[in-house]
CSV table of C-alpha atoms in Angstrom, one decimal:
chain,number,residue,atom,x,y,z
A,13,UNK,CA,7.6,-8.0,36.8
A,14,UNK,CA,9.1,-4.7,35.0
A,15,UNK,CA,10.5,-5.8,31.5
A,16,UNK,CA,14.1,-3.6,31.0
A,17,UNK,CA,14.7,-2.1,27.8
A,18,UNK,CA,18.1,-3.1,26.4
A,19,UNK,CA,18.9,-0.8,23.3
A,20,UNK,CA,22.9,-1.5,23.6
A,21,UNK,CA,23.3,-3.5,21.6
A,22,UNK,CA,22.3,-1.5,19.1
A,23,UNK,CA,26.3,-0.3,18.3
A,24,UNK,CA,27.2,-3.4,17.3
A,25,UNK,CA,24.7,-3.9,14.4
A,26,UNK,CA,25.0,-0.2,13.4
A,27,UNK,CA,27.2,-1.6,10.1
A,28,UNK,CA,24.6,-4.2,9.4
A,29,UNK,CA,21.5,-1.7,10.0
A,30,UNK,CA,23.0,0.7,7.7
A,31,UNK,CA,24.0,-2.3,5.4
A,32,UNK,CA,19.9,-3.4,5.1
A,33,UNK,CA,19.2,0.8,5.0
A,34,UNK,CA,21.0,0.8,1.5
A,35,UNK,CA,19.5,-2.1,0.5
A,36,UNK,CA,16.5,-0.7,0.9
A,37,UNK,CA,16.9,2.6,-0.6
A,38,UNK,CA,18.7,0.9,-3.3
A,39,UNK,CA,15.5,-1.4,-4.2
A,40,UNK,CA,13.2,1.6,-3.9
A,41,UNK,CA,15.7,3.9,-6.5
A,42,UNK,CA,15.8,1.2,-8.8
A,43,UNK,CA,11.8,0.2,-8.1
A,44,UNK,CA,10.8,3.8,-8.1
A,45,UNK,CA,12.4,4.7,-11.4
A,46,UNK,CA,12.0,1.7,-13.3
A,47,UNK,CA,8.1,1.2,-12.0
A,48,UNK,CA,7.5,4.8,-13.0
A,49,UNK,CA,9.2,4.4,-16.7
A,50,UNK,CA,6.3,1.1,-17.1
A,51,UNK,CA,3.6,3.3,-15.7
A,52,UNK,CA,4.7,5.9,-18.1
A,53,UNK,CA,4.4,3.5,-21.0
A,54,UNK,CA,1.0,2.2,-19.6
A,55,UNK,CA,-0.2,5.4,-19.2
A,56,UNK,CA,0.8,6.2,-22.8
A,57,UNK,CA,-0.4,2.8,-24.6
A,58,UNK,CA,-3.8,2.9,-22.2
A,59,UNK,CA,-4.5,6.3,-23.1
A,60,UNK,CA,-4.4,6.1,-26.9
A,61,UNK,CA,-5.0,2.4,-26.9
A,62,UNK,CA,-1.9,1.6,-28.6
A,63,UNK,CA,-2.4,-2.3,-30.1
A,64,UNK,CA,-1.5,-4.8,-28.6
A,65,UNK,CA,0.0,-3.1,-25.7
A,66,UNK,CA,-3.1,-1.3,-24.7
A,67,UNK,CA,-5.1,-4.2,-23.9
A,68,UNK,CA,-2.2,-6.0,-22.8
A,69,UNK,CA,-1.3,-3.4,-20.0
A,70,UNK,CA,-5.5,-3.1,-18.8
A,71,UNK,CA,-4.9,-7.2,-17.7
A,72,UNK,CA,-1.4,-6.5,-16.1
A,73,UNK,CA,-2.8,-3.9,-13.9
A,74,UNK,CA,-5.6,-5.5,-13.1
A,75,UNK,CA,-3.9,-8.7,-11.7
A,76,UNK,CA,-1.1,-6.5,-10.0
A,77,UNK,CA,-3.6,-4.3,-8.5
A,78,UNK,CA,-5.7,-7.2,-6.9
A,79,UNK,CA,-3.2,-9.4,-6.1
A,80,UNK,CA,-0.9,-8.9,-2.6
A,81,UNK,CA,2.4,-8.1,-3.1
A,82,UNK,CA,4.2,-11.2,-1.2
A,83,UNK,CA,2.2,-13.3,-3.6
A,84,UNK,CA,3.9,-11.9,-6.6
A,85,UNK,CA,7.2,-12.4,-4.9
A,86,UNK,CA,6.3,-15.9,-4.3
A,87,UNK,CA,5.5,-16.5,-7.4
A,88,UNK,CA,8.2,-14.8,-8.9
A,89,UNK,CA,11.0,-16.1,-6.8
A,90,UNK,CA,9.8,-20.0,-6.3
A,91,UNK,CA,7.2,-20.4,-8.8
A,92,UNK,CA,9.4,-19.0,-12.4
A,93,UNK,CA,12.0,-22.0,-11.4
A,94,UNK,CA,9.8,-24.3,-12.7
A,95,UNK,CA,9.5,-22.6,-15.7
A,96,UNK,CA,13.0,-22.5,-15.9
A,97,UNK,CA,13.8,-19.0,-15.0
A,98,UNK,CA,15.8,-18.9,-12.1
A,99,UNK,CA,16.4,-15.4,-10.4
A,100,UNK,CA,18.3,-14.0,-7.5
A,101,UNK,CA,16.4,-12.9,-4.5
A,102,UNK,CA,17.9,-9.1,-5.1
A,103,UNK,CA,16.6,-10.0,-9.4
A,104,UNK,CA,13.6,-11.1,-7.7
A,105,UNK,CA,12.6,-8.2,-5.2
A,106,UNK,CA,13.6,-5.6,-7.9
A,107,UNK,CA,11.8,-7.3,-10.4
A,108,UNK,CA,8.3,-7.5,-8.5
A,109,UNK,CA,8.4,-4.0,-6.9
A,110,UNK,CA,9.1,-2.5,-10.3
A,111,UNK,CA,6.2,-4.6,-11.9
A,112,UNK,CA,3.9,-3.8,-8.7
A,113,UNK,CA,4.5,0.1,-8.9
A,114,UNK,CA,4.6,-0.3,-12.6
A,115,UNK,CA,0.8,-1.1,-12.3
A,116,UNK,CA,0.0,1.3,-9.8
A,117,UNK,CA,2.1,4.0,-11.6
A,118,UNK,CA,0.0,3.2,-15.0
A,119,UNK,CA,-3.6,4.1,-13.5
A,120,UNK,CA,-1.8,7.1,-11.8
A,121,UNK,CA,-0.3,8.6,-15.0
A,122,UNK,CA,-3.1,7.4,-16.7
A,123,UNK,CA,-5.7,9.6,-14.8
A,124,UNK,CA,-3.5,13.0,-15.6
A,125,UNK,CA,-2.7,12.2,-18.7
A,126,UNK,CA,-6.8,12.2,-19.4
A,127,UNK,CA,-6.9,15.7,-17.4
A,128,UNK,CA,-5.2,17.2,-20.0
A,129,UNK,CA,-7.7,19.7,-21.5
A,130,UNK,CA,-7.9,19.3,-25.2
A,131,UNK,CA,-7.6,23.1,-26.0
A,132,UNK,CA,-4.1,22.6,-24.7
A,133,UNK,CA,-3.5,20.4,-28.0
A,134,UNK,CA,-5.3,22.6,-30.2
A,135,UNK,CA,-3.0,25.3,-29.1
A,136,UNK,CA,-0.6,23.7,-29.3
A,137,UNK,CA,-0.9,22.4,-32.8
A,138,UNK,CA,-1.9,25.5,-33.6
A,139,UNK,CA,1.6,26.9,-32.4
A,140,UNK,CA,3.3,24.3,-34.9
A,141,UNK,CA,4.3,21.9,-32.2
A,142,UNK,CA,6.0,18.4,-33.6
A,143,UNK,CA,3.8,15.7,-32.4
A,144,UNK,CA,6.6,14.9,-29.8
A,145,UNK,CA,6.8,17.8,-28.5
A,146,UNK,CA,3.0,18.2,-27.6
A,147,UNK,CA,3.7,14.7,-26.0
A,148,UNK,CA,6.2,15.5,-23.9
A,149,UNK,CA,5.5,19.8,-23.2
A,150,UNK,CA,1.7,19.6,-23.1
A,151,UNK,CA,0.8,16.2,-22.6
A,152,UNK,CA,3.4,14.5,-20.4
A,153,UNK,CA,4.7,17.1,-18.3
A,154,UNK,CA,1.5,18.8,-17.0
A,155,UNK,CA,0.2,15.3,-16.2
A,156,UNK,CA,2.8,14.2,-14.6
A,157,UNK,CA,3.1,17.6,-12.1
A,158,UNK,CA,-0.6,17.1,-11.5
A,159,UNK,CA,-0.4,13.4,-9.9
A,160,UNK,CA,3.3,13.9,-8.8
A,161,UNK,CA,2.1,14.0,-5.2
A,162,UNK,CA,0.2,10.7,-5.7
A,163,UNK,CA,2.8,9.1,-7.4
A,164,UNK,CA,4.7,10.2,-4.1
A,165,UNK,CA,2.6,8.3,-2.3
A,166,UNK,CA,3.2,5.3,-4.0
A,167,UNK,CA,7.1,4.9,-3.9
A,168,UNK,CA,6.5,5.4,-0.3
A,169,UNK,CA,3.8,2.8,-0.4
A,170,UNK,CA,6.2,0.8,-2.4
A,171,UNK,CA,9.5,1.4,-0.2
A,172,UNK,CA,7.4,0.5,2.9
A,173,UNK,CA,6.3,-2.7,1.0
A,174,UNK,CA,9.9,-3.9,0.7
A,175,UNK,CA,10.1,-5.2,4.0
A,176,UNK,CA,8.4,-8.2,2.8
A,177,UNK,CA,11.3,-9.0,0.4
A,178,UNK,CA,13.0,-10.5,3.7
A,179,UNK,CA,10.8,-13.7,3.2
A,180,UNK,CA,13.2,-14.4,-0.3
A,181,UNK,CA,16.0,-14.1,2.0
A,182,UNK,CA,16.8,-10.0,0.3
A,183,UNK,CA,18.9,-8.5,2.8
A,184,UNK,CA,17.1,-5.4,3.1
A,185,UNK,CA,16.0,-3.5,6.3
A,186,UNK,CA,13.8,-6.3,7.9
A,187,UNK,CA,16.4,-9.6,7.0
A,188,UNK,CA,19.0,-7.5,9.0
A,189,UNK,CA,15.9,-6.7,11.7
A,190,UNK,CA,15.3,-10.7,11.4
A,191,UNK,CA,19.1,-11.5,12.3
A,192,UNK,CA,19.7,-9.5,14.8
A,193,UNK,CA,16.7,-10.5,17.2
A,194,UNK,CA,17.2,-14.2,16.1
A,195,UNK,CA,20.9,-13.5,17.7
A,196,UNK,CA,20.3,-10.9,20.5
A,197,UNK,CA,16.7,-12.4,21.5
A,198,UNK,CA,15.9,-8.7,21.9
A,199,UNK,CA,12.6,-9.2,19.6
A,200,UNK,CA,10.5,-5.8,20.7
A,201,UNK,CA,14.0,-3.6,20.8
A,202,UNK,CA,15.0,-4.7,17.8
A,203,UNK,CA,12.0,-4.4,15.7
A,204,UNK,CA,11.1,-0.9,17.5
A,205,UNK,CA,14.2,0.6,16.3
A,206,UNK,CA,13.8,-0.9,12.5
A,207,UNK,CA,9.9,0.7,12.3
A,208,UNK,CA,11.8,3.9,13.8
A,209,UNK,CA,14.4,3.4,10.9
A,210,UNK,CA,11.2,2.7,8.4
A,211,UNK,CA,9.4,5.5,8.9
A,212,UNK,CA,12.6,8.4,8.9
A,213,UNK,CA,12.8,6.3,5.2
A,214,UNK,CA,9.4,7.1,4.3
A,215,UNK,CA,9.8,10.5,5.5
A,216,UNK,CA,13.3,11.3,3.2
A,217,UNK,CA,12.2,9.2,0.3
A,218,UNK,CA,8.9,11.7,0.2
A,219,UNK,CA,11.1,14.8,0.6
A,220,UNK,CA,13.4,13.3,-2.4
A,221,UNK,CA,10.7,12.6,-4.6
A,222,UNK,CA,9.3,16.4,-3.8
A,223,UNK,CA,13.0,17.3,-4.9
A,224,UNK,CA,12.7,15.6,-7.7
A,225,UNK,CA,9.6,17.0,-8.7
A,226,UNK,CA,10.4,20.1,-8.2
A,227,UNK,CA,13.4,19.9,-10.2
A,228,UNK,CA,12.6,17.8,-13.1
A,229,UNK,CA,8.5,18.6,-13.7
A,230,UNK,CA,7.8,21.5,-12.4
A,231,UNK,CA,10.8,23.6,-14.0
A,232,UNK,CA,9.2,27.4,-14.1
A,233,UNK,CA,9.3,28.4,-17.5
A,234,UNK,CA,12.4,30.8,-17.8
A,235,UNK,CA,11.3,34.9,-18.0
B,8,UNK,CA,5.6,-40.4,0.8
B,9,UNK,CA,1.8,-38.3,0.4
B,10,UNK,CA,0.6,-37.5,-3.0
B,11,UNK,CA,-1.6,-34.7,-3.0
B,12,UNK,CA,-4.4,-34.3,-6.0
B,13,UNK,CA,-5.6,-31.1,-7.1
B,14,UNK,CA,-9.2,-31.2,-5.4
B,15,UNK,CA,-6.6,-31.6,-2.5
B,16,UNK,CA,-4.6,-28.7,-2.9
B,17,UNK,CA,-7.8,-26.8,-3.7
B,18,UNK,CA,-9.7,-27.5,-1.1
B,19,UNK,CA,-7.0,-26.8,1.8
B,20,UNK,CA,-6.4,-23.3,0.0
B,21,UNK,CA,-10.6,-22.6,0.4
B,22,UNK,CA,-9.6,-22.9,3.8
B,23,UNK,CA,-6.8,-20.8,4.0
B,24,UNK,CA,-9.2,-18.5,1.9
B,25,UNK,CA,-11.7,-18.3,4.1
B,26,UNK,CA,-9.5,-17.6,6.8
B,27,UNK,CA,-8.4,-14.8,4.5
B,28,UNK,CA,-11.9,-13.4,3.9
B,29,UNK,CA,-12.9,-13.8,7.7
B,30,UNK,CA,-9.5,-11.9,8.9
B,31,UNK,CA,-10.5,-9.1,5.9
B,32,UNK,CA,-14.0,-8.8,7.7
B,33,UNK,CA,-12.9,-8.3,11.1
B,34,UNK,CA,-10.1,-6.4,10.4
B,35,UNK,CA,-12.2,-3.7,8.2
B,36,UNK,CA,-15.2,-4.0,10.7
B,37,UNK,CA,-13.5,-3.2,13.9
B,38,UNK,CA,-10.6,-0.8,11.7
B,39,UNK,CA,-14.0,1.4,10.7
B,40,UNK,CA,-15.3,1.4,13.9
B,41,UNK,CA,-11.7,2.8,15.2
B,42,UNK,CA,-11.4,5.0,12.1
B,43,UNK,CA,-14.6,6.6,13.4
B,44,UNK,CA,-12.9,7.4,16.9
B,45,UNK,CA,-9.8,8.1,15.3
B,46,UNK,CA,-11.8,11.1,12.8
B,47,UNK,CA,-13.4,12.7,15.4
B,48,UNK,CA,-10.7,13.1,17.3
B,49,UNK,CA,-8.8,14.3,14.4
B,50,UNK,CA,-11.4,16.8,12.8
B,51,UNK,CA,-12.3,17.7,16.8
B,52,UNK,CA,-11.7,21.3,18.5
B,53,UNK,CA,-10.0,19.5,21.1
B,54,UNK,CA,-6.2,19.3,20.9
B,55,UNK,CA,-4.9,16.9,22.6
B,56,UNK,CA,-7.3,14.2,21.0
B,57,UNK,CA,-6.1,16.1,17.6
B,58,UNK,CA,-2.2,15.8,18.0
B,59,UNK,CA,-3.0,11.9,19.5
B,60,UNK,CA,-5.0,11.1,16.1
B,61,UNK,CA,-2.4,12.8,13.9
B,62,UNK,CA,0.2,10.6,15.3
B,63,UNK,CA,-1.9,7.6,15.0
B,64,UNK,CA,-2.3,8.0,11.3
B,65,UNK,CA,1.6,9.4,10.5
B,66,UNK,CA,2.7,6.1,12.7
B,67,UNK,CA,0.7,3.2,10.7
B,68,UNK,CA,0.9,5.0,7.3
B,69,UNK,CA,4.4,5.5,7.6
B,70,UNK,CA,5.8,2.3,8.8
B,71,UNK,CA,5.5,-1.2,7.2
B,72,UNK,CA,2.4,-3.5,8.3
B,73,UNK,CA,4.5,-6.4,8.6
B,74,UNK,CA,7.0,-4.0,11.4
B,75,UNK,CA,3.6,-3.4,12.6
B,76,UNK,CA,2.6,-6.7,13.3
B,77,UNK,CA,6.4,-7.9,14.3
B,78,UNK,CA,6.5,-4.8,17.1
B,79,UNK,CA,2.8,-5.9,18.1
B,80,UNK,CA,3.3,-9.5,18.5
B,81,UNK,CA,6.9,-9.3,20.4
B,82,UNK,CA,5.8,-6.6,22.4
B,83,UNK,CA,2.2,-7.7,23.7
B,84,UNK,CA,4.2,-10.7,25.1
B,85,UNK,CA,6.6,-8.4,27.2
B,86,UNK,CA,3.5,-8.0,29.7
B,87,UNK,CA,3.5,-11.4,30.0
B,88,UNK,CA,0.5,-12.2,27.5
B,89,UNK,CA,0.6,-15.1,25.3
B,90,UNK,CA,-0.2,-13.6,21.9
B,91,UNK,CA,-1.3,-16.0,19.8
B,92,UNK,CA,-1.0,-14.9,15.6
B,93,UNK,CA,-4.8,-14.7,15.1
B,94,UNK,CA,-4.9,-12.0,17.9
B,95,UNK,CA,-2.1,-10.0,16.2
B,96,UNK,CA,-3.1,-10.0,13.2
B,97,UNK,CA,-6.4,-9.0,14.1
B,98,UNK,CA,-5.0,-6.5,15.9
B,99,UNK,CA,-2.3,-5.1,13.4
B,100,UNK,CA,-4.4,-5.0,10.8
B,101,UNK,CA,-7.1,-3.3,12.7
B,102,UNK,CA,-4.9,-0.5,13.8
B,103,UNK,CA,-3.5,-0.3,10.6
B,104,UNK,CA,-6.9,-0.1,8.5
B,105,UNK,CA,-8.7,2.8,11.4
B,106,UNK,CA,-5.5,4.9,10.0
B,107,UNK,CA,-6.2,4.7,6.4
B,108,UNK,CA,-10.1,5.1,6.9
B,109,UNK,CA,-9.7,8.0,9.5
B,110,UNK,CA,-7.2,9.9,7.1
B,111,UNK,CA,-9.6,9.0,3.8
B,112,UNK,CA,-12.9,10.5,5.8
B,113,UNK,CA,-11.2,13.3,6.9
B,114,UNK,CA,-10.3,14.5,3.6
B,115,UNK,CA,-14.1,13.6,2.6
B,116,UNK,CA,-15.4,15.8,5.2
B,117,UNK,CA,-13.4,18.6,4.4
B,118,UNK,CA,-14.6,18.2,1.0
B,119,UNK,CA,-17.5,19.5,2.3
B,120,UNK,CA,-18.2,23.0,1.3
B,121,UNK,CA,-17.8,25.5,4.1
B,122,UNK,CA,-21.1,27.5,3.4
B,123,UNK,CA,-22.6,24.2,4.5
B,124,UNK,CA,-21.3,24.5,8.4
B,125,UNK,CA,-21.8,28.2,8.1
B,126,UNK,CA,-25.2,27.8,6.8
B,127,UNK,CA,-26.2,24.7,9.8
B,128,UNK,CA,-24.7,27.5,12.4
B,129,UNK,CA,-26.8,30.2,11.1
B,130,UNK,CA,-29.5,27.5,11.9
B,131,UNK,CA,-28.5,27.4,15.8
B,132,UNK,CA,-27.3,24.0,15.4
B,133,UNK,CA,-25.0,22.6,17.8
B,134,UNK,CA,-21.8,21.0,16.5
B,135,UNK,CA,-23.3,17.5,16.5
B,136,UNK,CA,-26.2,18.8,15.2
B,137,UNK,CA,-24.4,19.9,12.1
B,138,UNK,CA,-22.3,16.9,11.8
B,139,UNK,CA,-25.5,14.6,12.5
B,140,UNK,CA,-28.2,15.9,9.8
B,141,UNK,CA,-25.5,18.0,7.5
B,142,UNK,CA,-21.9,17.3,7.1
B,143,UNK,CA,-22.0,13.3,7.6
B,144,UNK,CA,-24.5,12.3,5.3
B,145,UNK,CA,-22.8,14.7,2.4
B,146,UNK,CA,-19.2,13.3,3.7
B,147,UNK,CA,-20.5,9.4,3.4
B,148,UNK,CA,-22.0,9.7,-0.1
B,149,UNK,CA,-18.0,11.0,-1.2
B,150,UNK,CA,-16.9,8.3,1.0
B,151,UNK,CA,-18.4,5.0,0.2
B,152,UNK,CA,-16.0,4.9,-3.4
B,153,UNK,CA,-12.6,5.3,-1.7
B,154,UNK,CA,-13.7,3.2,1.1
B,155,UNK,CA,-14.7,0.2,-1.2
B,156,UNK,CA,-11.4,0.9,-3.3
B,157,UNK,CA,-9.3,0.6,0.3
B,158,UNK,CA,-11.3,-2.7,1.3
B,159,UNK,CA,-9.0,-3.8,-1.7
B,160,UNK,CA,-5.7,-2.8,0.3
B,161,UNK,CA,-7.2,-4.5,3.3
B,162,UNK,CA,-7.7,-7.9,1.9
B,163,UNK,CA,-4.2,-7.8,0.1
B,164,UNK,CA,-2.8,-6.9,3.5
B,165,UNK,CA,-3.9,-9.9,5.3
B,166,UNK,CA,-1.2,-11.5,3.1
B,167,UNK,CA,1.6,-10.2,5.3
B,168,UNK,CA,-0.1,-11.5,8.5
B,169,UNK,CA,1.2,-14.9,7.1
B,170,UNK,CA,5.0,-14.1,8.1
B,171,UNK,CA,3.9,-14.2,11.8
B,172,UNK,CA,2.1,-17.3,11.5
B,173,UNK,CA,-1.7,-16.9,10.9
B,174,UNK,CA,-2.6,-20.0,8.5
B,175,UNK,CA,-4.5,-17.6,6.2
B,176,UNK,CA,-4.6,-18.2,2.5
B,177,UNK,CA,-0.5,-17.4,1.5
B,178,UNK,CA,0.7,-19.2,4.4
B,179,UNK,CA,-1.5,-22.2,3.7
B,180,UNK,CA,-0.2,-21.8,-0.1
B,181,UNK,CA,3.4,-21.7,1.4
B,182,UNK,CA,3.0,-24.8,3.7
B,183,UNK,CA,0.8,-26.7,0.3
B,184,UNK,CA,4.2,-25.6,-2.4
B,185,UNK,CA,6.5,-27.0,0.3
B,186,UNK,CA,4.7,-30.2,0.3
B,187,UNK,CA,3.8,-30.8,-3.1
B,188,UNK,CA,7.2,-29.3,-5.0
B,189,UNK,CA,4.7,-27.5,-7.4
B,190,UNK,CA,4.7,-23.7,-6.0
B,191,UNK,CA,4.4,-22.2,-9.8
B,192,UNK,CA,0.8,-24.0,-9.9
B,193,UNK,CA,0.4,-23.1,-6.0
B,194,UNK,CA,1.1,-19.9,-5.7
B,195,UNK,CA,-0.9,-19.0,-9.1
B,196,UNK,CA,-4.1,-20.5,-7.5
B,197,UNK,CA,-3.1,-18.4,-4.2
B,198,UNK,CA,-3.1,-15.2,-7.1
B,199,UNK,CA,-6.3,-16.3,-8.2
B,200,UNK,CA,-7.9,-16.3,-4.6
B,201,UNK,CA,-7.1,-13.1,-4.3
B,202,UNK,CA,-7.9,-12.0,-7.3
B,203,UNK,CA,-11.1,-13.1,-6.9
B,204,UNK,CA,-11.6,-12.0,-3.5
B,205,UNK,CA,-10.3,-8.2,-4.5
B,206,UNK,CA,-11.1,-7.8,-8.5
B,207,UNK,CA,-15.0,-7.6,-7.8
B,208,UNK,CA,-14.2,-4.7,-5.0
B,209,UNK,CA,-12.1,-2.9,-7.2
B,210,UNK,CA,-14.6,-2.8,-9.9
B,211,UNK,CA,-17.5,-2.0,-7.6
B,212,UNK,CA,-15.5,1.2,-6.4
B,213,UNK,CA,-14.8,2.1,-10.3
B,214,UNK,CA,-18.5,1.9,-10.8
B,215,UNK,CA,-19.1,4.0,-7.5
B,216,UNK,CA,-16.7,6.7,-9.0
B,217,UNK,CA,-18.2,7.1,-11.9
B,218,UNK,CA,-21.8,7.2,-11.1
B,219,UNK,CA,-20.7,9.8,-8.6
B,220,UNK,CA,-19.2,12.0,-11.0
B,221,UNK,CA,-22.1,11.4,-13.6
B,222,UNK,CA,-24.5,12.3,-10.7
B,223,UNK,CA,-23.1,15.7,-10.3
């Protein structure tokens, strides 16, 4: 028996398809730059031990790093009730894709932050740098070009991830993929075209983080 | 109504946990073995086998596992087969894992210095000659930390096989917090399995990493 292929109904849900596409995107801008900002700070209080927060951020990303991600969106969206704090599933996804790529983002950083060879420092001391500035010119930028293309990685990584947030009911790619097989009974069609639809997002949010980099680390310094 | 102790919910998420550790096993067993095929056919001369193993790896890196497993499940059973969750998630994960492993080899083996091919070809040895007794054995000892550290991603994946269905340590948790009202207590010991299961791993492969880089 020859199984027909039925992509027509695919017009119909275009609106809701490119209704869960935002959502996605949307959790992955805010996830991506929020996560990074924590992995910057990690990076920062890890590197020079900064009290307490140095200590503090070596357990968070060890428990994010060996945990799975639907756990902490378990825990986050049914387990913080009891504690009394009561999110929305959007509060919710955000919140654990920021804290999961905050903990990835922190050993990442973290690794070309301690690349950074010390006669950079000297030299740049030596060149009456502010303390700020050696941060943020010597220290900071250089370390983040370096890992730029692993940090990459992880948004994708992260974006990818995302279509778990459909368990909590988020309306992102895969609750729309969810609804529209559960009402079409086209089940291989429809979930087909959303991995299709996945992985044109993983390649354009690797070409906008490239942009980005390009743009905002590696700047050529002016002639 | 059922009242469930702690020994109770404890002892059905050992279970579920080794369900867990079992489906991380086989899923990084037979994902390595694939990996293998997958590498040669990737770092090969021929290129058909080449292009095929590129788009092997792009497709499973760049799609979600739990797509992966929805596409699998739903689309085994249009040829009529009953797929039952184990089989999918065995499956899924399997593909999904050979990907990774093939695309982390690869980059050890050309992390292999060239003068080493050149020099085992100046030695009249054949192609799987050189890979045998002089590439391999260099491209395993860069290997076995990234492979321990992705071991890590493996057993966190099998998390995601519970959406389909596979009782497995989360979806035991999920069907436990359901029943006993208390998922902030559930789903921490379902962290904790985990975290047992994968924070040993990780700090093997740290270990690994740095006695390689002290060794040379």
């Amino acid at each position: 028996m020859a199984y027909h292929f039925d992509f027509t109904f695919v017009p119909d849900y275009a609106g809701m398809l490119a209704q869960g596409v935002a959502y996605t995107l949307g959790l992955t801008v805010v996830g991506g730059t929020l996560g990074i900002l924590i992995g910057i700070g990690g990076a920062v209080s890890r590197t020079w031990n900064v009290r307490p927060f140095g200590p503090l951020y070596g357990y968070y990303v060890e428990l994010f790093r060996n945990t799975p991600f639907l756990v902490q969106l378990f825990l986050i969206f049914f387990g913080l009730p009891s504690l009394g704090i009561k999110l929305a599933e959007w509060q919710a996804a955000i919140l654990a894709m920021v804290l999961n790529l905050g903990a990835y983002s922190t050993e990442i950083i973290r690794a070309g932050l301690q690349a950074t060879p010390r006669g950079q420092v000297e030299a740049a001391d030596s060149l009456a740098f502010t303390r700020w500035q050696v941060f943020l010119h010597v220290m900071l930028r250089p370390a983040l070009r370096k890992v730029w293309p692993a940090l990459s990685s992880q948004v994708v990584i992260t974006m990818l991830g995302s279509s778990v947030c459909s368990q909590i009911s988020a309306e992102e790619l895969t609750f729309v993929a969810n609804f529209i097989q559960s009402r079409n009974f086209r089940a291989f069609e429809t979930y087909f075209l959303t991995t299709a639809m996945y992985f044109g997002l993983a390649l354009l949010v690797r070409q906008a983080m490239h942009a980005i980099g390009r743009h905002l680390i590696v700047r050529r310094p002016s002639r | 109504m059922m009242t469930f102790s702690l020994w109770d919910i404890v002892r059905n998420l050992l279970i579920g946990g080794a369900l867990t550790l079992l489906l991380s096993l086989v899923a990084f067993a037979l994902g390595g073995a694939t990996g293998l095929l997958v590498l040669f056919a990737r770092i090969g001369k021929w290129r058909a086998p080449r292009a095929l193993a590129q788009m092997h790896i792009e497709l499973f890196q760049g799609t979600p596992l739990l797509l992966q497993l929805f596409t699998l499940f739903f689309g085994l059973s249009l040829f009529g087969l009953d797929v039952p969750a184990w089989l999918a998630a065995g499956l899924g994960l399997t593909l999904f894992t050979s990907a990774f492993l093939a695309e982390i080899w690869r980059g050890c083996v050309e992390a292999v210095p060239r003068g080493q091919w050149e020099a085992s070809a100046c030695l009249a040895m054949t192609y799987w000659e050189q890979m045998r007794h002089v590439i391999l054995p260099q491209a395993m000892r860069l290997s076995i930390a990234p492979t321990v550290g992705f071991a890590v991603q493996v057993v966190k994946g099998t998390a995601v096989t519970s959406i389909i269905g596979f009782a497995e340590l989360t979806k035991t948790g999920s069907m436990i917090a359901n029943a006993t009202f208390q998922p902030f207590l559930v789903y921490s010991l379902v962290a904790l399995g985990y975290f047992i299961l994968c924070y040993p791993l990780s700090r093997y492969a740290q270990a690994l990493e740095r006695s390689f880089h002290a060794a040379r």
